[in-house]
Short mmCIF file of C-alpha atoms in Angstrom, two decimals:
data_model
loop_
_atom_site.label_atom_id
_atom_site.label_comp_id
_atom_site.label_asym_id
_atom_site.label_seq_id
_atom_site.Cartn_x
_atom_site.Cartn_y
_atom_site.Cartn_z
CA UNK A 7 202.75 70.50 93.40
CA UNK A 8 204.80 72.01 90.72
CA UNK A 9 205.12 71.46 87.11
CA UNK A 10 207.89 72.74 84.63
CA UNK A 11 207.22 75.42 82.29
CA UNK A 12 204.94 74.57 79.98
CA UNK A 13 204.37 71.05 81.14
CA UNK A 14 208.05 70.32 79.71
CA UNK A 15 210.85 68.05 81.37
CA UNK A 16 212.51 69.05 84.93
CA UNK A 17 214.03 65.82 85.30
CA UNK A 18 216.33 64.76 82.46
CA UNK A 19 218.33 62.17 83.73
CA UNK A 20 218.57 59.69 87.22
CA UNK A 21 221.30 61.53 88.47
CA UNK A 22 218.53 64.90 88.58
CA UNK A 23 216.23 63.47 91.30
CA UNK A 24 219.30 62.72 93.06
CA UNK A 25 220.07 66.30 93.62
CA UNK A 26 216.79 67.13 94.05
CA UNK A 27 215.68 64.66 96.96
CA UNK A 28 219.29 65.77 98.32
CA UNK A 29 218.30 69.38 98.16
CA UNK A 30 214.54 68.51 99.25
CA UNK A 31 216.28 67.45 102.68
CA UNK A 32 218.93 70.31 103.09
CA UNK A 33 215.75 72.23 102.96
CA UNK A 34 213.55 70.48 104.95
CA UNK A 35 215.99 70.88 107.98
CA UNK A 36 217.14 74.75 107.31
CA UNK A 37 212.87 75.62 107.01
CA UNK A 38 211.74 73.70 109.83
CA UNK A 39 209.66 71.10 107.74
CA UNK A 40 208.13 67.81 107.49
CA UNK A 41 208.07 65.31 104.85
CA UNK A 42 205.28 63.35 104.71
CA UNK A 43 204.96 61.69 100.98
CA UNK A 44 206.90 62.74 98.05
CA UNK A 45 206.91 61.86 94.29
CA UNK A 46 209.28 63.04 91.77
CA UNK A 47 207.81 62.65 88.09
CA UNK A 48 209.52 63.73 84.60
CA UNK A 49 207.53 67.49 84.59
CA UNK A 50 206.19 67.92 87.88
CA UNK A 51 207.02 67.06 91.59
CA UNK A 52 204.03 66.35 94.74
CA UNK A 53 205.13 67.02 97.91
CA UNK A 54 202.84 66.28 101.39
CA UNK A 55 204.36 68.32 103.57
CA UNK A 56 204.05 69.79 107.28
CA UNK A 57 205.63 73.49 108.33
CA UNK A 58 206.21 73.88 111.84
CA UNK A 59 206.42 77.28 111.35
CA UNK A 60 204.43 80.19 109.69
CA UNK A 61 205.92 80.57 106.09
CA UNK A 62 207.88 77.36 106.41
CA UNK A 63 206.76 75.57 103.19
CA UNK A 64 206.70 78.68 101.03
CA UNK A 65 210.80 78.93 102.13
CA UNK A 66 211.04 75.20 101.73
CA UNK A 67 210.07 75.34 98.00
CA UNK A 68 212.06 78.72 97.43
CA UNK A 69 214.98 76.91 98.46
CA UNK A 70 214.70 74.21 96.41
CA UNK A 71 213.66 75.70 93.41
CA UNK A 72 216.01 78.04 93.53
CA UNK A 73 219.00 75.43 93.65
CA UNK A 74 217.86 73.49 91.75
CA UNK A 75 217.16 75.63 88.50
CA UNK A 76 220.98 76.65 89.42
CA UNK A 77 221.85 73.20 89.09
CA UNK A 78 220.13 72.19 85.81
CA UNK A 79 221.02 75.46 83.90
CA UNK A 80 225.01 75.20 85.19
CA UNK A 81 224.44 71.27 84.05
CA UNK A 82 222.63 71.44 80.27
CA UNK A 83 224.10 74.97 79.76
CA UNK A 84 220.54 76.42 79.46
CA UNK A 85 218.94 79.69 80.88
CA UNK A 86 215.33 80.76 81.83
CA UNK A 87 212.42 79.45 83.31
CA UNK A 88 212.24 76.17 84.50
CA UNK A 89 208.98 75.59 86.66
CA UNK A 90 205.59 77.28 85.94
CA UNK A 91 205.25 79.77 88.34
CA UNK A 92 204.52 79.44 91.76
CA UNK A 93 203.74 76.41 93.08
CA UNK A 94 200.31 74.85 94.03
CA UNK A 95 199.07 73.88 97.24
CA UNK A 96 196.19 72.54 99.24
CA UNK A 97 196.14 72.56 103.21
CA UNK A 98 194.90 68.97 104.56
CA UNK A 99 192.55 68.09 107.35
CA UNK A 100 194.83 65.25 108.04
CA UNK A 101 192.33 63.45 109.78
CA UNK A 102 189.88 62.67 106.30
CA UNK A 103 192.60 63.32 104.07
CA UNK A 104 196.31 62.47 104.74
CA UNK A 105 196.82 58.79 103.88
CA UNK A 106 194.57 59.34 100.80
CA UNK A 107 196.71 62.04 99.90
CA UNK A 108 200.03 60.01 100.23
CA UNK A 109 198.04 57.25 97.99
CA UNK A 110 197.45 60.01 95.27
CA UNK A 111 200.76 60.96 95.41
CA UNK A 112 202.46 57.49 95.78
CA UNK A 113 200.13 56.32 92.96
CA UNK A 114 200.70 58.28 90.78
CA UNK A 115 203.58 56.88 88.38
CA UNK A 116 200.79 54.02 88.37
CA UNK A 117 197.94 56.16 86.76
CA UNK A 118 200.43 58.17 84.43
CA UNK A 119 201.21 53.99 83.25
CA UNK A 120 204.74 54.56 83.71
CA UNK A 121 204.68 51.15 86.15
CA UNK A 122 201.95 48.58 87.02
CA UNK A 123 203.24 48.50 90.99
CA UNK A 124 203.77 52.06 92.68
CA UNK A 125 206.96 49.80 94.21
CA UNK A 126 208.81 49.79 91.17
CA UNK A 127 209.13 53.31 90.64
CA UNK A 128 212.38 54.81 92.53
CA UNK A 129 211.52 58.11 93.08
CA UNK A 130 208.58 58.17 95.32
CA UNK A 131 208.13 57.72 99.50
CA UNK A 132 206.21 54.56 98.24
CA UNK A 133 209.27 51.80 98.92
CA UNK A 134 209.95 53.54 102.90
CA UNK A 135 206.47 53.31 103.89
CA UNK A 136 206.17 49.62 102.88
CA UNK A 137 209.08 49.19 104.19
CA UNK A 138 210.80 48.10 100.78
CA UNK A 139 213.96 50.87 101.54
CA UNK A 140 215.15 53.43 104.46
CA UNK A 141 214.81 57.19 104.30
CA UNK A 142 215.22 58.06 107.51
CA UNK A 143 214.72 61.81 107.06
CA UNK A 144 211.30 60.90 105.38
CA UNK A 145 208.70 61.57 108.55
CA UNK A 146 206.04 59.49 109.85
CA UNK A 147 202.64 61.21 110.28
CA UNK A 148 200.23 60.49 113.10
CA UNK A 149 197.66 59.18 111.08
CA UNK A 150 200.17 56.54 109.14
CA UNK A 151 201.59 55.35 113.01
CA UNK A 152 198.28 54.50 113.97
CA UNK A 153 197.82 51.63 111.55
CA UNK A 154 199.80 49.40 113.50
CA UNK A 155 202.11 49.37 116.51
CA UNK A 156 204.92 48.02 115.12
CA UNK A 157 206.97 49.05 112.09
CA UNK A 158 207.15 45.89 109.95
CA UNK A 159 202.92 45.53 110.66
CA UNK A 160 202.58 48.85 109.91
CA UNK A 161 203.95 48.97 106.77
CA UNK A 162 202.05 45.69 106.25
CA UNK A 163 198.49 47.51 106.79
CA UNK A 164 199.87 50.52 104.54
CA UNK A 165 200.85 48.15 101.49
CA UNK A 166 197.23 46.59 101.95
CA UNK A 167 195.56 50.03 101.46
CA UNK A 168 196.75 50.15 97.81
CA UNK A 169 194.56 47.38 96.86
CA UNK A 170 192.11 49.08 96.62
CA UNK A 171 191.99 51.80 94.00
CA UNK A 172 191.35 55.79 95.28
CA UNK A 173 187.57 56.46 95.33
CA UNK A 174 186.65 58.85 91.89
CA UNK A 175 185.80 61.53 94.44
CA UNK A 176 188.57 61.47 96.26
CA UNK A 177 190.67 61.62 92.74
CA UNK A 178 188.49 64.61 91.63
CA UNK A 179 188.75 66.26 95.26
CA UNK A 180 192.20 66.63 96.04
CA UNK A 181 192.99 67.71 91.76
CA UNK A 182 190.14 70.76 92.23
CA UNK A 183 191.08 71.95 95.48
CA UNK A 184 194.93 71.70 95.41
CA UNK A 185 194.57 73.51 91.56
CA UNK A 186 191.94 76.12 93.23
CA UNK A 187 194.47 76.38 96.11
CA UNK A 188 191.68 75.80 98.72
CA UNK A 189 191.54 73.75 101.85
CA UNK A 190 190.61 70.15 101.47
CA UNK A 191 188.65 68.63 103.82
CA UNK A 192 185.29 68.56 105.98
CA UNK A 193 183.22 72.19 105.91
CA UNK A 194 183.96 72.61 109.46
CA UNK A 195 187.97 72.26 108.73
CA UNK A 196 187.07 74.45 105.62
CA UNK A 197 185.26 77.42 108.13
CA UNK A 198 188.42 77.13 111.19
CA UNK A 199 190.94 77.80 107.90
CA UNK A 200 188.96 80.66 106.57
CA UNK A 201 188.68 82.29 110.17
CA UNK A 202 192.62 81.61 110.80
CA UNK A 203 194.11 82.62 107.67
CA UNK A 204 191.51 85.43 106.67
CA UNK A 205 190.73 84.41 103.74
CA UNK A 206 188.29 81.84 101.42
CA UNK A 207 189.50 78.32 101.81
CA UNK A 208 186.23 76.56 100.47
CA UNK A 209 185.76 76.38 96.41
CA UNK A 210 183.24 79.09 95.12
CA UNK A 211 180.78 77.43 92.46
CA UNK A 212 180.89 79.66 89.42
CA UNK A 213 178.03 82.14 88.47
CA UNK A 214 175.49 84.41 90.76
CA UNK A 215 173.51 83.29 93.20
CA UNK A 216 170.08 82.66 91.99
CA UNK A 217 167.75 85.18 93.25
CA UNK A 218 164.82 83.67 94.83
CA UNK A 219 161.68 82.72 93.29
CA UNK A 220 158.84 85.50 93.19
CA UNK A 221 161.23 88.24 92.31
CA UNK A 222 164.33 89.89 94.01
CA UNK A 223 164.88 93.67 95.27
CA UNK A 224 163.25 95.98 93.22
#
């Protein structure tokens, strides 16, 4: 995720997320990336995405950020900072978390009341996966092939998850741990991450450890 400075506009007119998405794949292809769910709002952008290779996404969002603050200074003749540092992110254990990810993403022009259906906002992966429009360099994840064999049930069985809202955890889950920049998912996902990657990938809880009762070291 990544917001514009100051939680002002990066998108000020249709043609922008035009560019963007058009960048978004240039990149995808020269970083060796997949695209699993996108959403492109007026200050900030969610991307699920999958790197095939070890500093894939980090090049992925250079690249695009890079072009596209080119693009939108050269366009409204303006100069500086457009996006608020670096950008957050949150590995996945795709096997819990990945289609309630791409709900949270998909979803949210819904909870931000800019539409009532996440189908009527354009600039989302929402309409491909329901099979509403074509993207074809928009990829397919395991987890979303395995609701149904076919394409037209499939995207069926995906439209039918959205009738139900996200679960309040689930909401709370993904915000903390994608603004935290830890791993989301199972403690077991949590502890292969941390022994990968060398470093913490579960959330700390703030404050000391309580000493036990009946007094500590002395």
């Amino acid at each position: 995720m990544q917001r514009g400075n100051n939680r002002q506009a990066i998108f000020f007119h249709e043609d922008d997320y035009g560019v963007y998405l058009d960048y978004l794949r240039e990149a995808l292809e020269k970083n060796d990336c997949k695209l699993y769910a996108f959403v492109l709002m007026t200050n900030h952008s969610h991307l699920l995405t999958l790197g095939m290779a070890p500093g894939g996404v980090s090049g992925l969002m250079q690249s695009v950020g890079r072009r596209y603050v080119r693009y939108v200074n050269a366009t409204y003749r303006r100069s500086g900072t457009l996006f608020e540092g670096r950008f957050k992110s949150s590995l996945v254990d795709s096997e819990r978390y990945l289609l309630t990810c791409m709900r949270y993403i998909e979803l949210n022009p819904s909870r931000a009341g800019m539409v009532r259906n996440p189908g009527d906002y354009r600039w989302s992966s929402y309409r491909p996966h329901v099979g509403e429009s074509v993207m074809g360099w928009l990829a397919e994840p395991e987890e979303y092939r395995r609701l149904a064999a076919r394409p037209e049930t499939r995207a069926l069985a995906y439209r039918e998850l959205f009738r139900q809202p996200l679960a309040t955890d689930d909401l709370e889950a993904i915000r903390t741990h994608l603004n935290k920049g830890c791993a989301l998912g199972a403690s077991k996902f949590q502890d292969e991450i941390e022994a990968m990657a060398g470093r913490r990938a579960k959330i700390v809880p703030r404050g000391r450890p309580r000493k036990p009762k009946g007094g500590g070291e002395k």
